[in-house]
C-alpha cells in the first residue's frame, strides 16, 4: 500500500536520543573531526583501561597529578571532578546520539550521529593530538546564520562536552526535514529569502497546505484529525515552517505530493505513485498556492524534492 511504503521511507528519531555539544579547541580541530568522521577528547594519560578497571577515586587521583592541582582545596576538587565527568560523559555517548561541533568563531556547526557504542584509540595522528575518539556519521554542516536563533544559546556553553537535550526539537529540524518522533510526524520547510515574509504568501502557504492535507486525509481514508496539526514558525530571514501532526500519515503524504508536483513523478523514488499523480492533477489550486508561496519565500527545493 502506498501509505505504508511512504511511512517506511521516513526516518524515526528515538525519544531516548540524547544531544551533545562538543568543543573543538576553538575550532582548531573542527575540520579534522569532520573530514575524519570522529570527535576526540584530551587528557591522553587517562586511558580506557583506567576507566574500566580503576575506581573513581583512583582515576581522580591520577587526574589531580596530571593537572597539578591540590585536591585539598574546594577549587582543586571541582577542577578534578569536572575533568573526570567530561571524560566519562564522552565514554558514555550512546550509538545514535547526536553531536554538534562548532568551527572557529562558531560560524558553522556540524551535526552528526554517534556511529558505534565504544571509544577507539588513535595515537598516531599528527593533525589531532586526542587519543580517545568516537566514530561519527556526519549528517550536515550548516552556517550558523541560517539556523534558528536558539542555536546562539547552544554555542554559549564553554564545557568540552555538554548536554543540549533542551534544544532537541531545533536540532531534529536541522538534521531531518521529515521525521517521526514520539508518534508525531514533523515536516520542515526551509526558506532562503533574506527579505521580510510577505503576509499573503504566508497565508497562501498555510491555507494551501491545510486544504491539501484535508484532501489527502479523505482520499486515503486515514481518519486523522487535521485540526490537531501544529505549526511552528521561525520567520527570521532565512527562516522555516515546521508542521507537526499526531500519527502524521497525512503529513508524510503531503511531503511526497509536494515532491511529485515540484519535480515530476519520474524524479521521486516512490514505487506506487500513480494515486499521488492523480491527486496532483485533481488539486491544481491548492498546489499552485503552495508553489507560488514557495517561490515568493524562496523555499529550499533540495529538501522538498528529495523524498
mmCIF file of C-alpha atoms in Angstrom:
data_model
loop_
_atom_site.group_PDB
_atom_site.id
_atom_site.type_symbol
_atom_site.label_atom_id
_atom_site.label_comp_id
_atom_site.label_asym_id
_atom_site.label_seq_id
_atom_site.Cartn_x
_atom_site.Cartn_y
_atom_site.Cartn_z
ATOM 1 C CA UNK A 1 0.000 0.000 0.000
ATOM 2 C CA UNK A 2 1.270 3.483 -0.884
ATOM 3 C CA UNK A 3 0.880 4.945 2.615
ATOM 4 C CA UNK A 4 2.794 2.083 4.246
ATOM 5 C CA UNK A 5 5.568 2.400 1.653
ATOM 6 C CA UNK A 6 5.926 6.108 2.359
ATOM 7 C CA UNK A 7 5.934 5.708 6.146
ATOM 8 C CA UNK A 8 8.751 3.140 5.897
ATOM 9 C CA UNK A 9 10.863 5.677 3.994
ATOM 10 C CA UNK A 10 10.663 8.258 6.782
ATOM 11 C CA UNK A 11 13.362 8.423 9.469
ATOM 12 C CA UNK A 12 12.258 7.780 13.035
ATOM 13 C CA UNK A 13 14.133 9.569 15.816
ATOM 14 C CA UNK A 14 14.072 7.702 19.118
ATOM 15 C CA UNK A 15 12.694 9.622 22.079
ATOM 16 C CA UNK A 16 15.713 8.303 24.005
ATOM 17 C CA UNK A 17 18.189 10.076 21.722
ATOM 18 C CA UNK A 18 20.457 12.483 23.586
ATOM 19 C CA UNK A 19 22.120 15.562 22.151
ATOM 20 C CA UNK A 20 25.653 16.807 22.853
ATOM 21 C CA UNK A 21 27.666 19.912 22.071
ATOM 22 C CA UNK A 22 31.357 19.038 21.771
ATOM 23 C CA UNK A 23 34.070 21.694 21.691
ATOM 24 C CA UNK A 24 36.823 21.658 19.051
ATOM 25 C CA UNK A 25 39.555 23.668 20.814
ATOM 26 C CA UNK A 26 38.194 26.968 19.471
ATOM 27 C CA UNK A 27 37.628 25.394 16.071
ATOM 28 C CA UNK A 28 41.210 24.147 15.668
ATOM 29 C CA UNK A 29 40.110 20.531 15.188
ATOM 30 C CA UNK A 30 36.728 21.164 13.550
ATOM 31 C CA UNK A 31 37.770 20.235 10.016
ATOM 32 C CA UNK A 32 39.843 17.262 11.193
ATOM 33 C CA UNK A 33 36.808 15.938 13.063
ATOM 34 C CA UNK A 34 34.543 16.415 10.029
ATOM 35 C CA UNK A 35 36.986 15.012 7.467
ATOM 36 C CA UNK A 36 37.962 12.092 9.695
ATOM 37 C CA UNK A 37 34.417 11.211 10.835
ATOM 38 C CA UNK A 38 35.205 11.364 14.532
ATOM 39 C CA UNK A 39 35.296 13.525 17.640
ATOM 40 C CA UNK A 40 38.039 13.388 20.231
ATOM 41 C CA UNK A 41 38.800 14.400 23.784
ATOM 42 C CA UNK A 42 42.078 15.179 25.538
ATOM 43 C CA UNK A 43 43.657 14.015 28.791
ATOM 44 C CA UNK A 44 45.512 11.236 26.983
ATOM 45 C CA UNK A 45 47.190 9.833 30.132
ATOM 46 C CA UNK A 46 43.728 8.795 31.362
ATOM 47 C CA UNK A 47 43.326 5.538 29.464
ATOM 48 C CA UNK A 48 40.295 3.397 28.775
ATOM 49 C CA UNK A 49 41.882 0.765 30.994
ATOM 50 C CA UNK A 50 41.899 3.320 33.815
ATOM 51 C CA UNK A 51 38.202 3.982 33.346
ATOM 52 C CA UNK A 52 37.339 0.286 33.151
ATOM 53 C CA UNK A 53 39.484 -1.111 35.962
ATOM 54 C CA UNK A 54 40.114 1.681 38.464
ATOM 55 C CA UNK A 55 37.768 3.271 40.955
ATOM 56 C CA UNK A 56 36.529 6.817 40.544
ATOM 57 C CA UNK A 57 38.789 7.828 43.439
ATOM 58 C CA UNK A 58 41.857 6.348 41.723
ATOM 59 C CA UNK A 59 41.092 7.961 38.376
ATOM 60 C CA UNK A 60 40.534 11.331 40.029
ATOM 61 C CA UNK A 61 43.831 10.988 41.878
ATOM 62 C CA UNK A 62 45.585 10.441 38.536
ATOM 63 C CA UNK A 63 43.804 13.467 37.054
ATOM 64 C CA UNK A 64 44.982 15.580 40.004
ATOM 65 C CA UNK A 65 48.585 14.623 39.252
ATOM 66 C CA UNK A 66 48.202 15.325 35.519
ATOM 67 C CA UNK A 67 46.531 18.693 36.138
ATOM 68 C CA UNK A 68 48.870 19.515 39.039
ATOM 69 C CA UNK A 69 46.043 20.570 41.337
ATOM 70 C CA UNK A 70 45.641 20.317 45.082
ATOM 71 C CA UNK A 71 42.570 18.234 45.880
ATOM 72 C CA UNK A 72 42.716 19.512 49.430
ATOM 73 C CA UNK A 73 41.042 22.703 48.221
ATOM 74 C CA UNK A 74 37.470 23.179 47.053
ATOM 75 C CA UNK A 75 38.684 24.608 43.752
ATOM 76 C CA UNK A 76 41.039 21.671 43.212
ATOM 77 C CA UNK A 77 38.298 19.122 43.882
ATOM 78 C CA UNK A 78 35.964 20.935 41.498
ATOM 79 C CA UNK A 79 38.529 21.005 38.698
ATOM 80 C CA UNK A 80 39.327 17.304 39.055
ATOM 81 C CA UNK A 81 35.626 16.388 39.132
ATOM 82 C CA UNK A 82 34.977 18.496 36.030
ATOM 83 C CA UNK A 83 37.694 16.689 34.066
ATOM 84 C CA UNK A 84 36.532 13.281 35.278
ATOM 85 C CA UNK A 85 32.906 13.991 34.354
ATOM 86 C CA UNK A 86 33.858 15.182 30.858
ATOM 87 C CA UNK A 87 35.847 12.037 30.115
ATOM 88 C CA UNK A 88 33.127 9.736 31.470
ATOM 89 C CA UNK A 89 30.440 11.621 29.543
ATOM 90 C CA UNK A 90 32.479 11.194 26.357
ATOM 91 C CA UNK A 91 32.899 7.475 27.052
ATOM 92 C CA UNK A 92 29.189 7.025 27.738
ATOM 93 C CA UNK A 93 27.904 8.562 24.494
ATOM 94 C CA UNK A 94 25.432 6.091 23.035
ATOM 95 C CA UNK A 95 25.151 4.872 19.485
ATOM 96 C CA UNK A 96 22.547 7.053 17.793
ATOM 97 C CA UNK A 97 23.124 10.102 19.983
ATOM 98 C CA UNK A 98 23.501 13.377 18.096
ATOM 99 C CA UNK A 99 26.585 15.592 18.410
ATOM 100 C CA UNK A 100 27.160 19.180 17.315
ATOM 101 C CA UNK A 101 30.609 20.698 16.907
ATOM 102 C CA UNK A 102 31.495 24.366 16.222
ATOM 103 C CA UNK A 103 34.005 25.754 13.749
ATOM 104 C CA UNK A 104 36.338 28.631 14.599
ATOM 105 C CA UNK A 105 34.222 31.536 15.763
ATOM 106 C CA UNK A 106 31.178 29.214 15.695
ATOM 107 C CA UNK A 107 30.425 30.402 12.162
ATOM 108 C CA UNK A 108 29.463 26.832 11.232
ATOM 109 C CA UNK A 109 28.042 23.851 13.096
ATOM 110 C CA UNK A 110 28.498 20.229 12.058
ATOM 111 C CA UNK A 111 25.719 17.823 13.064
ATOM 112 C CA UNK A 112 26.380 14.096 13.277
ATOM 113 C CA UNK A 113 25.277 10.793 14.765
ATOM 114 C CA UNK A 114 27.391 8.611 17.047
ATOM 115 C CA UNK A 115 28.185 5.584 14.880
ATOM 116 C CA UNK A 116 29.015 2.954 17.488
ATOM 117 C CA UNK A 117 28.962 2.215 21.197
ATOM 118 C CA UNK A 118 32.614 2.412 22.171
ATOM 119 C CA UNK A 119 35.692 4.625 22.347
ATOM 120 C CA UNK A 120 38.534 3.826 19.979
ATOM 121 C CA UNK A 121 42.158 4.880 20.325
ATOM 122 C CA UNK A 122 44.222 6.700 17.702
ATOM 123 C CA UNK A 123 47.692 7.651 18.919
ATOM 124 C CA UNK A 124 49.460 8.145 15.585
ATOM 125 C CA UNK A 125 47.719 11.209 14.171
ATOM 126 C CA UNK A 126 49.830 14.311 13.535
ATOM 127 C CA UNK A 127 46.792 16.526 12.959
ATOM 128 C CA UNK A 128 44.869 15.974 16.192
ATOM 129 C CA UNK A 129 46.564 15.004 19.488
ATOM 130 C CA UNK A 130 43.466 13.465 21.118
ATOM 131 C CA UNK A 131 43.830 9.690 21.549
ATOM 132 C CA UNK A 132 40.320 8.898 22.789
ATOM 133 C CA UNK A 133 37.831 9.137 19.922
ATOM 134 C CA UNK A 134 34.277 8.312 18.893
ATOM 135 C CA UNK A 135 33.210 7.497 15.336
ATOM 136 C CA UNK A 136 30.647 9.926 13.926
ATOM 137 C CA UNK A 137 28.470 9.813 10.828
ATOM 138 C CA UNK A 138 28.208 13.474 9.901
ATOM 139 C CA UNK A 139 24.789 14.484 8.592
ATOM 140 C CA UNK A 140 25.186 18.135 7.650
ATOM 141 C CA UNK A 141 27.349 21.215 8.135
ATOM 142 C CA UNK A 142 25.376 24.453 8.405
ATOM 143 C CA UNK A 143 26.248 28.134 8.503
ATOM 144 C CA UNK A 144 25.168 29.428 11.897
ATOM 145 C CA UNK A 145 23.393 32.478 10.467
ATOM 146 C CA UNK A 146 20.965 30.136 8.671
ATOM 147 C CA UNK A 147 19.976 28.355 11.874
ATOM 148 C CA UNK A 148 17.275 29.210 14.383
ATOM 149 C CA UNK A 149 18.467 31.950 16.796
ATOM 150 C CA UNK A 150 18.171 29.386 19.610
ATOM 151 C CA UNK A 151 21.496 27.947 18.443
ATOM 152 C CA UNK A 152 23.257 31.050 19.738
ATOM 153 C CA UNK A 153 22.404 29.750 23.210
ATOM 154 C CA UNK A 154 23.817 26.317 22.362
ATOM 155 C CA UNK A 155 27.229 27.726 21.485
ATOM 156 C CA UNK A 156 27.453 29.686 24.750
ATOM 157 C CA UNK A 157 28.435 26.547 26.653
ATOM 158 C CA UNK A 158 32.151 26.622 27.452
ATOM 159 C CA UNK A 159 32.379 22.981 28.557
ATOM 160 C CA UNK A 160 34.316 20.437 26.485
ATOM 161 C CA UNK A 161 31.153 18.363 26.179
ATOM 162 C CA UNK A 162 27.722 19.448 27.338
ATOM 163 C CA UNK A 163 24.210 18.065 27.105
ATOM 164 C CA UNK A 164 21.858 20.098 24.902
ATOM 165 C CA UNK A 165 18.707 17.970 25.122
ATOM 166 C CA UNK A 166 16.760 21.179 25.804
ATOM 167 C CA UNK A 167 17.255 22.079 22.129
ATOM 168 C CA UNK A 168 16.333 18.643 20.746
ATOM 169 C CA UNK A 169 13.465 19.870 18.564
ATOM 170 C CA UNK A 170 15.591 22.562 16.935
ATOM 171 C CA UNK A 171 18.382 20.060 16.291
ATOM 172 C CA UNK A 172 15.998 17.444 14.876
ATOM 173 C CA UNK A 173 14.691 20.045 12.439
ATOM 174 C CA UNK A 174 18.210 20.646 11.123
ATOM 175 C CA UNK A 175 19.237 17.019 10.647
ATOM 176 C CA UNK A 176 15.911 15.826 9.177
ATOM 177 C CA UNK A 177 13.338 17.655 7.070
ATOM 178 C CA UNK A 178 10.758 14.858 7.500
ATOM 179 C CA UNK A 179 10.757 12.534 10.507
ATOM 180 C CA UNK A 180 8.692 10.702 13.107
ATOM 181 C CA UNK A 181 9.273 11.158 16.839
ATOM 182 C CA UNK A 182 7.033 10.313 19.790
ATOM 183 C CA UNK A 183 4.308 9.145 17.370
ATOM 184 C CA UNK A 184 4.220 12.563 15.679
ATOM 185 C CA UNK A 185 5.273 13.331 12.119
ATOM 186 C CA UNK A 186 7.276 16.506 11.542
ATOM 187 C CA UNK A 187 7.724 18.220 8.171
ATOM 188 C CA UNK A 188 10.166 21.129 7.903
ATOM 189 C CA UNK A 189 10.082 23.698 5.115
ATOM 190 C CA UNK A 190 13.153 25.949 4.940
ATOM 191 C CA UNK A 191 13.032 29.348 3.263
ATOM 192 C CA UNK A 192 16.125 31.114 1.976
ATOM 193 C CA UNK A 193 14.813 34.634 1.378
ATOM 194 C CA UNK A 194 16.685 37.387 3.208
ATOM 195 C CA UNK A 195 13.716 39.741 2.833
ATOM 196 C CA UNK A 196 10.705 40.008 5.108
ATOM 197 C CA UNK A 197 7.961 37.411 4.676
ATOM 198 C CA UNK A 198 5.027 38.577 2.552
ATOM 199 C CA UNK A 199 1.836 38.067 4.563
ATOM 200 C CA UNK A 200 -0.222 36.972 1.548
ATOM 201 C CA UNK A 201 2.409 34.374 0.641
ATOM 202 C CA UNK A 202 2.416 33.014 4.188
ATOM 203 C CA UNK A 203 -1.394 32.821 4.285
ATOM 204 C CA UNK A 204 -1.472 31.119 0.878
ATOM 205 C CA UNK A 205 1.144 28.633 2.033
ATOM 206 C CA UNK A 206 -0.705 27.665 5.208
ATOM 207 C CA UNK A 207 -4.186 27.528 3.672
ATOM 208 C CA UNK A 208 -2.893 25.602 0.658
ATOM 209 C CA UNK A 209 -1.204 23.065 2.916
ATOM 210 C CA UNK A 210 -4.288 22.705 5.139
ATOM 211 C CA UNK A 211 -6.594 22.211 2.143
ATOM 212 C CA UNK A 212 -4.280 19.654 0.553
ATOM 213 C CA UNK A 213 -3.857 17.746 3.823
ATOM 214 C CA UNK A 214 -7.634 17.591 4.223
ATOM 215 C CA UNK A 215 -7.972 16.206 0.686
ATOM 216 C CA UNK A 216 -5.245 13.602 1.297
ATOM 217 C CA UNK A 217 -6.817 12.552 4.582
ATOM 218 C CA UNK A 218 -10.177 11.919 2.904
ATOM 219 C CA UNK A 219 -8.858 10.346 -0.302
ATOM 220 C CA UNK A 220 -6.721 7.786 1.540
ATOM 221 C CA UNK A 221 -9.278 7.276 4.361
ATOM 222 C CA UNK A 222 -6.705 7.942 7.083
ATOM 223 C CA UNK A 223 -9.146 9.262 9.684
ATOM 224 C CA UNK A 224 -6.640 11.755 11.090
ATOM 225 C CA UNK A 225 -7.733 14.981 12.775
ATOM 226 C CA UNK A 226 -6.084 17.626 10.601
ATOM 227 C CA UNK A 227 -7.236 20.239 13.123
ATOM 228 C CA UNK A 228 -4.650 18.790 15.523
ATOM 229 C CA UNK A 229 -1.843 19.956 13.264
ATOM 230 C CA UNK A 230 0.593 22.346 14.908
ATOM 231 C CA UNK A 231 2.651 24.983 13.138
ATOM 232 C CA UNK A 232 5.900 26.459 14.446
ATOM 233 C CA UNK A 233 7.161 29.475 12.535
ATOM 234 C CA UNK A 234 10.682 30.843 12.507
ATOM 235 C CA UNK A 235 10.200 33.945 10.396
ATOM 236 C CA UNK A 236 13.789 35.105 10.583
ATOM 237 C CA UNK A 237 15.301 35.629 7.160
ATOM 238 C CA UNK A 238 16.169 32.888 6.250
ATOM 239 C CA UNK A 239 13.541 31.003 8.252
ATOM 240 C CA UNK A 240 11.421 27.866 8.406
ATOM 241 C CA UNK A 241 7.968 26.420 8.955
ATOM 242 C CA UNK A 242 7.551 23.230 10.990
ATOM 243 C CA UNK A 243 4.306 21.266 10.648
ATOM 244 C CA UNK A 244 3.565 18.595 13.249
ATOM 245 C CA UNK A 245 0.705 16.070 13.242
ATOM 246 C CA UNK A 246 -0.054 13.120 15.571
ATOM 247 C CA UNK A 247 0.455 9.838 13.707
ATOM 248 C CA UNK A 248 1.091 12.023 10.686
ATOM 249 C CA UNK A 249 0.472 9.753 7.713
ATOM 250 C CA UNK A 250 -1.299 12.671 6.047
ATOM 251 C CA UNK A 251 1.759 14.852 6.581
ATOM 252 C CA UNK A 252 4.036 12.236 5.025
ATOM 253 C CA UNK A 253 1.695 12.015 2.033
ATOM 254 C CA UNK A 254 1.822 15.808 1.790
ATOM 255 C CA UNK A 255 5.625 15.741 1.589
ATOM 256 C CA UNK A 256 5.514 13.124 -1.173
ATOM 257 C CA UNK A 257 2.819 15.024 -3.083
ATOM 258 C CA UNK A 258 4.791 18.271 -2.961
ATOM 259 C CA UNK A 259 7.878 16.462 -4.232
ATOM 260 C CA UNK A 260 5.971 14.985 -7.183
ATOM 261 C CA UNK A 261 4.279 18.280 -8.036
ATOM 262 C CA UNK A 262 7.592 20.154 -7.852
ATOM 263 C CA UNK A 263 9.903 17.925 -9.864
ATOM 264 C CA UNK A 264 7.733 15.290 -11.552
ATOM 265 C CA UNK A 265 6.952 11.688 -10.709
ATOM 266 C CA UNK A 266 9.980 10.312 -12.552
ATOM 267 C CA UNK A 267 12.337 12.127 -10.177
ATOM 268 C CA UNK A 268 10.740 10.814 -6.973
ATOM 269 C CA UNK A 269 11.800 7.469 -5.521
ATOM 270 C CA UNK A 270 8.347 6.031 -4.815
ATOM 271 C CA UNK A 271 7.257 2.763 -6.419
ATOM 272 C CA UNK A 272 3.461 3.095 -6.234
ATOM 273 C CA UNK A 273 2.875 6.759 -7.040
ATOM 274 C CA UNK A 274 0.009 6.659 -9.540
ATOM 275 C CA UNK A 275 -2.517 7.736 -6.893
ATOM 276 C CA UNK A 276 -0.392 10.718 -5.937
ATOM 277 C CA UNK A 277 -0.014 11.727 -9.577
ATOM 278 C CA UNK A 278 -3.812 11.716 -9.917
ATOM 279 C CA UNK A 279 -4.153 13.748 -6.735
ATOM 280 C CA UNK A 280 -1.683 16.321 -8.065
ATOM 281 C CA UNK A 281 -3.819 16.658 -11.188
ATOM 282 C CA UNK A 282 -7.017 16.971 -9.121
ATOM 283 C CA UNK A 283 -5.761 19.742 -6.812
ATOM 284 C CA UNK A 284 -4.183 22.393 -9.026
ATOM 285 C CA UNK A 285 -5.467 25.347 -6.985
ATOM 286 C CA UNK A 286 -4.042 24.250 -3.620
ATOM 287 C CA UNK A 287 -0.755 23.236 -5.194
ATOM 288 C CA UNK A 288 -0.492 26.479 -7.135
ATOM 289 C CA UNK A 289 -1.000 28.447 -3.909
ATOM 290 C CA UNK A 290 1.725 26.455 -2.202
ATOM 291 C CA UNK A 291 4.232 26.695 -5.038
ATOM 292 C CA UNK A 292 3.607 30.416 -5.520
ATOM 293 C CA UNK A 293 4.369 30.859 -1.820
ATOM 294 C CA UNK A 294 7.466 28.690 -2.219
ATOM 295 C CA UNK A 295 8.677 30.974 -4.996
ATOM 296 C CA UNK A 296 7.947 34.153 -3.047
ATOM 297 C CA UNK A 297 9.660 32.883 0.120
ATOM 298 C CA UNK A 298 12.459 31.122 -1.807
ATOM 299 C CA UNK A 299 11.805 27.623 -0.471
ATOM 300 C CA UNK A 300 14.762 25.240 -0.241
ATOM 301 C CA UNK A 301 13.677 22.880 -3.019
ATOM 302 C CA UNK A 302 16.590 20.480 -2.492
ATOM 303 C CA UNK A 303 14.829 19.176 0.612
ATOM 304 C CA UNK A 304 11.295 19.316 -0.773
ATOM 305 C CA UNK A 305 12.321 17.379 -3.880
ATOM 306 C CA UNK A 306 14.396 14.768 -2.053
ATOM 307 C CA UNK A 307 11.607 12.431 -0.932
#
